[in-house]
């Protein structure tokens, strides 16, 4: 066998492997990654808080509603040249049960499991903002991210500003939101999504 033929076979195998791994990327990496980061980026974030120990969080109709809401927000972000990230929080001490719960809902880009209602996500985005991380609920944030040039590097994080756009807490609120055509929860103070 010639070395040229072996090189072609190895090259094709590497391309196939790269394609397999590339197909497994999260929504966040598909939406947000570019070769050169932009000078600024608007990103929508969905933060779901649920628990495998909560009978409302594990109802099939509520779980379907969470997935519908996530897809609607993701599509809106894509259509409007925004980044998107879905964060799943399972407030439980049982990490395996928490991960099973989040995996049964939808594909999340970031997960935070354990420490009940005192994990890093609930502390930063709920308790510190005067909100209770009750289950189930969804919080929607808009983040303005800026990047700084660093010579040979494509860019470096320079800072971000977070704005809370809306929140739906409780099974009935999530199902009402999912059954409507609204991008944000019906109780949101942001009426027109184009004003993001």
PDB file of C-alpha atoms in Angstrom:
ATOM      1  CA  UNK A   1       0.000   0.000   0.000  1.00  0.00           C
ATOM      2  CA  UNK A   2       1.374   3.417  -0.876  1.00  0.00           C
ATOM      3  CA  UNK A   3       1.877   6.120   1.744  1.00  0.00           C
ATOM      4  CA  UNK A   4      -0.316   8.463  -0.336  1.00  0.00           C
ATOM      5  CA  UNK A   5      -3.243   6.051  -0.136  1.00  0.00           C
ATOM      6  CA  UNK A   6      -2.782   5.617   3.628  1.00  0.00           C
ATOM      7  CA  UNK A   7      -2.698   9.419   4.047  1.00  0.00           C
ATOM      8  CA  UNK A   8      -6.003   9.771   2.167  1.00  0.00           C
ATOM      9  CA  UNK A   9      -7.652   7.085   4.311  1.00  0.00           C
ATOM     10  CA  UNK A  10      -6.391   8.675   7.556  1.00  0.00           C
ATOM     11  CA  UNK A  11      -7.520  12.117   6.344  1.00  0.00           C
ATOM     12  CA  UNK A  12     -11.024  10.868   5.518  1.00  0.00           C
ATOM     13  CA  UNK A  13     -11.257   9.161   8.911  1.00  0.00           C
ATOM     14  CA  UNK A  14     -10.312  12.400  10.691  1.00  0.00           C
ATOM     15  CA  UNK A  15     -12.866  14.402   8.698  1.00  0.00           C
ATOM     16  CA  UNK A  16     -15.535  11.829   9.594  1.00  0.00           C
ATOM     17  CA  UNK A  17     -14.616  11.982  13.283  1.00  0.00           C
ATOM     18  CA  UNK A  18     -14.721  15.779  13.251  1.00  0.00           C
ATOM     19  CA  UNK A  19     -18.172  15.683  11.641  1.00  0.00           C
ATOM     20  CA  UNK A  20     -19.443  13.257  14.271  1.00  0.00           C
ATOM     21  CA  UNK A  21     -18.195  15.411  17.158  1.00  0.00           C
ATOM     22  CA  UNK A  22     -19.387  18.619  15.476  1.00  0.00           C
ATOM     23  CA  UNK A  23     -22.909  17.229  15.184  1.00  0.00           C
ATOM     24  CA  UNK A  24     -23.099  16.836  18.963  1.00  0.00           C
ATOM     25  CA  UNK A  25     -22.603  20.534  19.762  1.00  0.00           C
ATOM     26  CA  UNK A  26     -25.004  22.295  22.096  1.00  0.00           C
ATOM     27  CA  UNK A  27     -27.361  25.028  20.939  1.00  0.00           C
ATOM     28  CA  UNK A  28     -25.128  27.638  22.565  1.00  0.00           C
ATOM     29  CA  UNK A  29     -22.047  26.622  20.601  1.00  0.00           C
ATOM     30  CA  UNK A  30     -23.975  26.387  17.325  1.00  0.00           C
ATOM     31  CA  UNK A  31     -25.529  29.823  17.819  1.00  0.00           C
ATOM     32  CA  UNK A  32     -22.753  31.747  19.545  1.00  0.00           C
ATOM     33  CA  UNK A  33     -19.396  30.525  18.210  1.00  0.00           C
ATOM     34  CA  UNK A  34     -17.657  32.306  15.391  1.00  0.00           C
ATOM     35  CA  UNK A  35     -14.012  32.301  14.345  1.00  0.00           C
ATOM     36  CA  UNK A  36     -13.684  35.912  15.479  1.00  0.00           C
ATOM     37  CA  UNK A  37     -15.986  37.017  18.304  1.00  0.00           C
ATOM     38  CA  UNK A  38     -17.985  40.153  17.535  1.00  0.00           C
ATOM     39  CA  UNK A  39     -17.185  43.381  19.374  1.00  0.00           C
ATOM     40  CA  UNK A  40     -20.521  42.946  21.123  1.00  0.00           C
ATOM     41  CA  UNK A  41     -23.230  40.326  21.253  1.00  0.00           C
ATOM     42  CA  UNK A  42     -26.788  40.214  22.519  1.00  0.00           C
ATOM     43  CA  UNK A  43     -27.616  36.858  24.059  1.00  0.00           C
ATOM     44  CA  UNK A  44     -30.923  35.545  25.358  1.00  0.00           C
ATOM     45  CA  UNK A  45     -30.711  33.118  28.254  1.00  0.00           C
ATOM     46  CA  UNK A  46     -33.406  30.830  29.550  1.00  0.00           C
ATOM     47  CA  UNK A  47     -32.920  29.612  33.112  1.00  0.00           C
ATOM     48  CA  UNK A  48     -35.178  26.701  34.039  1.00  0.00           C
ATOM     49  CA  UNK A  49     -35.453  25.756  37.723  1.00  0.00           C
ATOM     50  CA  UNK A  50     -37.041  22.418  38.532  1.00  0.00           C
ATOM     51  CA  UNK A  51     -36.584  19.410  40.742  1.00  0.00           C
ATOM     52  CA  UNK A  52     -37.004  15.652  40.409  1.00  0.00           C
ATOM     53  CA  UNK A  53     -38.503  15.867  43.913  1.00  0.00           C
ATOM     54  CA  UNK A  54     -41.246  18.289  42.786  1.00  0.00           C
ATOM     55  CA  UNK A  55     -44.432  16.659  41.482  1.00  0.00           C
ATOM     56  CA  UNK A  56     -45.224  19.757  39.376  1.00  0.00           C
ATOM     57  CA  UNK A  57     -41.770  19.793  37.718  1.00  0.00           C
ATOM     58  CA  UNK A  58     -42.103  16.167  36.641  1.00  0.00           C
ATOM     59  CA  UNK A  59     -45.592  16.365  35.105  1.00  0.00           C
ATOM     60  CA  UNK A  60     -45.399  15.486  31.383  1.00  0.00           C
ATOM     61  CA  UNK A  61     -47.487  18.529  30.334  1.00  0.00           C
ATOM     62  CA  UNK A  62     -45.199  20.888  32.273  1.00  0.00           C
ATOM     63  CA  UNK A  63     -42.092  19.215  30.841  1.00  0.00           C
ATOM     64  CA  UNK A  64     -43.537  19.623  27.323  1.00  0.00           C
ATOM     65  CA  UNK A  65     -44.249  23.295  28.059  1.00  0.00           C
ATOM     66  CA  UNK A  66     -40.624  23.892  29.092  1.00  0.00           C
ATOM     67  CA  UNK A  67     -39.367  22.422  25.826  1.00  0.00           C
ATOM     68  CA  UNK A  68     -41.840  24.479  23.746  1.00  0.00           C
ATOM     69  CA  UNK A  69     -40.774  27.686  25.507  1.00  0.00           C
ATOM     70  CA  UNK A  70     -37.082  26.879  25.033  1.00  0.00           C
ATOM     71  CA  UNK A  71     -37.506  26.205  21.297  1.00  0.00           C
ATOM     72  CA  UNK A  72     -39.545  29.396  20.826  1.00  0.00           C
ATOM     73  CA  UNK A  73     -36.884  31.538  22.545  1.00  0.00           C
ATOM     74  CA  UNK A  74     -34.071  29.789  20.668  1.00  0.00           C
ATOM     75  CA  UNK A  75     -35.786  30.350  17.310  1.00  0.00           C
ATOM     76  CA  UNK A  76     -36.428  34.003  18.158  1.00  0.00           C
ATOM     77  CA  UNK A  77     -32.753  34.468  19.024  1.00  0.00           C
ATOM     78  CA  UNK A  78     -31.602  32.833  15.781  1.00  0.00           C
ATOM     79  CA  UNK A  79     -34.032  34.869  13.657  1.00  0.00           C
ATOM     80  CA  UNK A  80     -32.806  38.102  15.262  1.00  0.00           C
ATOM     81  CA  UNK A  81     -29.041  37.432  15.152  1.00  0.00           C
ATOM     82  CA  UNK A  82     -28.765  36.925  18.892  1.00  0.00           C
ATOM     83  CA  UNK A  83     -26.950  34.263  20.827  1.00  0.00           C
ATOM     84  CA  UNK A  84     -28.911  31.845  22.959  1.00  0.00           C
ATOM     85  CA  UNK A  85     -28.156  29.678  25.981  1.00  0.00           C
ATOM     86  CA  UNK A  86     -30.451  27.395  27.960  1.00  0.00           C
ATOM     87  CA  UNK A  87     -29.501  26.809  31.603  1.00  0.00           C
ATOM     88  CA  UNK A  88     -31.068  23.966  33.537  1.00  0.00           C
ATOM     89  CA  UNK A  89     -31.094  24.017  37.334  1.00  0.00           C
ATOM     90  CA  UNK A  90     -32.166  20.999  39.379  1.00  0.00           C
ATOM     91  CA  UNK A  91     -32.607  21.891  43.038  1.00  0.00           C
ATOM     92  CA  UNK A  92     -31.949  18.544  44.666  1.00  0.00           C
ATOM     93  CA  UNK A  93     -29.269  16.846  46.733  1.00  0.00           C
ATOM     94  CA  UNK A  94     -29.346  13.794  44.451  1.00  0.00           C
ATOM     95  CA  UNK A  95     -27.130  14.747  41.481  1.00  0.00           C
ATOM     96  CA  UNK A  96     -28.034  11.689  39.411  1.00  0.00           C
ATOM     97  CA  UNK A  97     -31.762  12.267  39.817  1.00  0.00           C
ATOM     98  CA  UNK A  98     -31.273  15.956  38.996  1.00  0.00           C
ATOM     99  CA  UNK A  99     -29.361  15.179  35.817  1.00  0.00           C
ATOM    100  CA  UNK A 100     -31.980  12.604  34.759  1.00  0.00           C
ATOM    101  CA  UNK A 101     -34.701  15.222  35.285  1.00  0.00           C
ATOM    102  CA  UNK A 102     -32.934  17.857  33.178  1.00  0.00           C
ATOM    103  CA  UNK A 103     -32.071  15.358  30.422  1.00  0.00           C
ATOM    104  CA  UNK A 104     -35.724  14.272  30.246  1.00  0.00           C
ATOM    105  CA  UNK A 105     -36.824  17.879  29.633  1.00  0.00           C
ATOM    106  CA  UNK A 106     -34.639  19.139  26.793  1.00  0.00           C
ATOM    107  CA  UNK A 107     -31.012  19.730  25.832  1.00  0.00           C
ATOM    108  CA  UNK A 108     -29.496  22.370  28.105  1.00  0.00           C
ATOM    109  CA  UNK A 109     -26.245  24.196  27.340  1.00  0.00           C
ATOM    110  CA  UNK A 110     -25.373  24.631  31.029  1.00  0.00           C
ATOM    111  CA  UNK A 111     -26.591  22.627  34.022  1.00  0.00           C
ATOM    112  CA  UNK A 112     -26.403  23.280  37.752  1.00  0.00           C
ATOM    113  CA  UNK A 113     -27.398  20.425  40.044  1.00  0.00           C
ATOM    114  CA  UNK A 114     -27.380  20.005  43.789  1.00  0.00           C
ATOM    115  CA  UNK A 115     -27.290  22.058  46.977  1.00  0.00           C
ATOM    116  CA  UNK A 116     -31.077  22.341  46.841  1.00  0.00           C
ATOM    117  CA  UNK A 117     -31.951  26.022  46.409  1.00  0.00           C
ATOM    118  CA  UNK A 118     -28.505  27.291  47.394  1.00  0.00           C
ATOM    119  CA  UNK A 119     -26.446  26.418  44.325  1.00  0.00           C
ATOM    120  CA  UNK A 120     -24.480  29.047  42.395  1.00  0.00           C
ATOM    121  CA  UNK A 121     -27.183  29.772  39.790  1.00  0.00           C
ATOM    122  CA  UNK A 122     -30.001  30.180  42.296  1.00  0.00           C
ATOM    123  CA  UNK A 123     -27.837  32.380  44.515  1.00  0.00           C
ATOM    124  CA  UNK A 124     -26.754  34.664  41.664  1.00  0.00           C
ATOM    125  CA  UNK A 125     -29.936  34.936  39.609  1.00  0.00           C
ATOM    126  CA  UNK A 126     -32.699  34.389  42.162  1.00  0.00           C
ATOM    127  CA  UNK A 127     -31.902  34.961  45.844  1.00  0.00           C
ATOM    128  CA  UNK A 128     -29.595  37.938  45.114  1.00  0.00           C
ATOM    129  CA  UNK A 129     -32.370  39.482  42.980  1.00  0.00           C
ATOM    130  CA  UNK A 130     -35.078  38.998  45.611  1.00  0.00           C
ATOM    131  CA  UNK A 131     -36.641  36.043  43.783  1.00  0.00           C
ATOM    132  CA  UNK A 132     -37.363  32.623  45.249  1.00  0.00           C
ATOM    133  CA  UNK A 133     -36.082  29.703  43.140  1.00  0.00           C
ATOM    134  CA  UNK A 134     -39.388  27.852  43.486  1.00  0.00           C
ATOM    135  CA  UNK A 135     -40.054  24.943  41.147  1.00  0.00           C
ATOM    136  CA  UNK A 136     -40.881  24.822  38.322  1.00  0.00           C
ATOM    137  CA  UNK A 137     -40.102  28.193  36.804  1.00  0.00           C
ATOM    138  CA  UNK A 138     -38.310  29.912  33.938  1.00  0.00           C
ATOM    139  CA  UNK A 139     -36.421  33.183  34.040  1.00  0.00           C
ATOM    140  CA  UNK A 140     -35.478  34.933  30.766  1.00  0.00           C
ATOM    141  CA  UNK A 141     -32.465  37.230  30.646  1.00  0.00           C
ATOM    142  CA  UNK A 142     -30.884  39.414  27.990  1.00  0.00           C
ATOM    143  CA  UNK A 143     -27.135  39.794  28.228  1.00  0.00           C
ATOM    144  CA  UNK A 144     -25.101  42.398  26.338  1.00  0.00           C
ATOM    145  CA  UNK A 145     -21.560  41.052  26.006  1.00  0.00           C
ATOM    146  CA  UNK A 146     -18.550  43.064  24.867  1.00  0.00           C
ATOM    147  CA  UNK A 147     -15.200  41.735  23.700  1.00  0.00           C
ATOM    148  CA  UNK A 148     -11.758  43.368  23.661  1.00  0.00           C
ATOM    149  CA  UNK A 149      -9.113  42.748  20.996  1.00  0.00           C
ATOM    150  CA  UNK A 150      -5.918  41.119  22.223  1.00  0.00           C
ATOM    151  CA  UNK A 151      -3.553  41.138  19.257  1.00  0.00           C
ATOM    152  CA  UNK A 152      -3.166  37.572  18.004  1.00  0.00           C
ATOM    153  CA  UNK A 153      -6.104  36.303  20.074  1.00  0.00           C
ATOM    154  CA  UNK A 154      -9.518  36.520  18.389  1.00  0.00           C
ATOM    155  CA  UNK A 155     -10.963  38.368  21.376  1.00  0.00           C
ATOM    156  CA  UNK A 156     -11.269  38.466  25.123  1.00  0.00           C
ATOM    157  CA  UNK A 157     -14.300  38.937  27.346  1.00  0.00           C
ATOM    158  CA  UNK A 158     -14.504  42.572  28.439  1.00  0.00           C
ATOM    159  CA  UNK A 159     -17.796  42.658  30.328  1.00  0.00           C
ATOM    160  CA  UNK A 160     -21.532  42.160  30.216  1.00  0.00           C
ATOM    161  CA  UNK A 161     -24.751  43.761  31.365  1.00  0.00           C
ATOM    162  CA  UNK A 162     -27.734  41.584  32.304  1.00  0.00           C
ATOM    163  CA  UNK A 163     -31.369  42.620  31.999  1.00  0.00           C
ATOM    164  CA  UNK A 164     -34.226  40.512  33.342  1.00  0.00           C
ATOM    165  CA  UNK A 165     -36.924  40.238  30.647  1.00  0.00           C
ATOM    166  CA  UNK A 166     -39.535  37.999  32.208  1.00  0.00           C
ATOM    167  CA  UNK A 167     -40.317  35.183  34.583  1.00  0.00           C
ATOM    168  CA  UNK A 168     -42.984  32.516  34.834  1.00  0.00           C
ATOM    169  CA  UNK A 169     -43.288  30.623  38.107  1.00  0.00           C
ATOM    170  CA  UNK A 170     -45.490  27.587  38.663  1.00  0.00           C
ATOM    171  CA  UNK A 171     -46.873  24.859  36.452  1.00  0.00           C
ATOM    172  CA  UNK A 172     -49.972  26.785  35.324  1.00  0.00           C
ATOM    173  CA  UNK A 173     -47.911  29.874  34.386  1.00  0.00           C
ATOM    174  CA  UNK A 174     -45.510  27.750  32.296  1.00  0.00           C
ATOM    175  CA  UNK A 175     -48.353  25.950  30.511  1.00  0.00           C
ATOM    176  CA  UNK A 176     -50.180  29.238  29.858  1.00  0.00           C
ATOM    177  CA  UNK A 177     -47.005  30.707  28.364  1.00  0.00           C
ATOM    178  CA  UNK A 178     -46.372  27.646  26.191  1.00  0.00           C
ATOM    179  CA  UNK A 179     -49.955  27.628  24.882  1.00  0.00           C
ATOM    180  CA  UNK A 180     -49.766  31.314  23.922  1.00  0.00           C
ATOM    181  CA  UNK A 181     -47.788  32.668  20.994  1.00  0.00           C
ATOM    182  CA  UNK A 182     -45.763  35.020  23.201  1.00  0.00           C
ATOM    183  CA  UNK A 183     -41.955  35.035  23.180  1.00  0.00           C
ATOM    184  CA  UNK A 184     -41.841  36.196  26.809  1.00  0.00           C
ATOM    185  CA  UNK A 185     -44.088  35.164  29.702  1.00  0.00           C
ATOM    186  CA  UNK A 186     -47.572  36.734  29.721  1.00  0.00           C
ATOM    187  CA  UNK A 187     -46.703  38.539  32.972  1.00  0.00           C
ATOM    188  CA  UNK A 188     -43.606  40.139  31.443  1.00  0.00           C
ATOM    189  CA  UNK A 189     -43.192  43.892  31.621  1.00  0.00           C
ATOM    190  CA  UNK A 190     -41.489  43.815  28.219  1.00  0.00           C
ATOM    191  CA  UNK A 191     -44.477  43.836  25.886  1.00  0.00           C
ATOM    192  CA  UNK A 192     -42.858  43.983  22.468  1.00  0.00           C
ATOM    193  CA  UNK A 193     -39.953  41.574  21.873  1.00  0.00           C
ATOM    194  CA  UNK A 194     -38.526  43.928  19.242  1.00  0.00           C
ATOM    195  CA  UNK A 195     -37.757  46.311  22.104  1.00  0.00           C
ATOM    196  CA  UNK A 196     -35.220  43.886  23.581  1.00  0.00           C
TER     197      UNK A 196
END
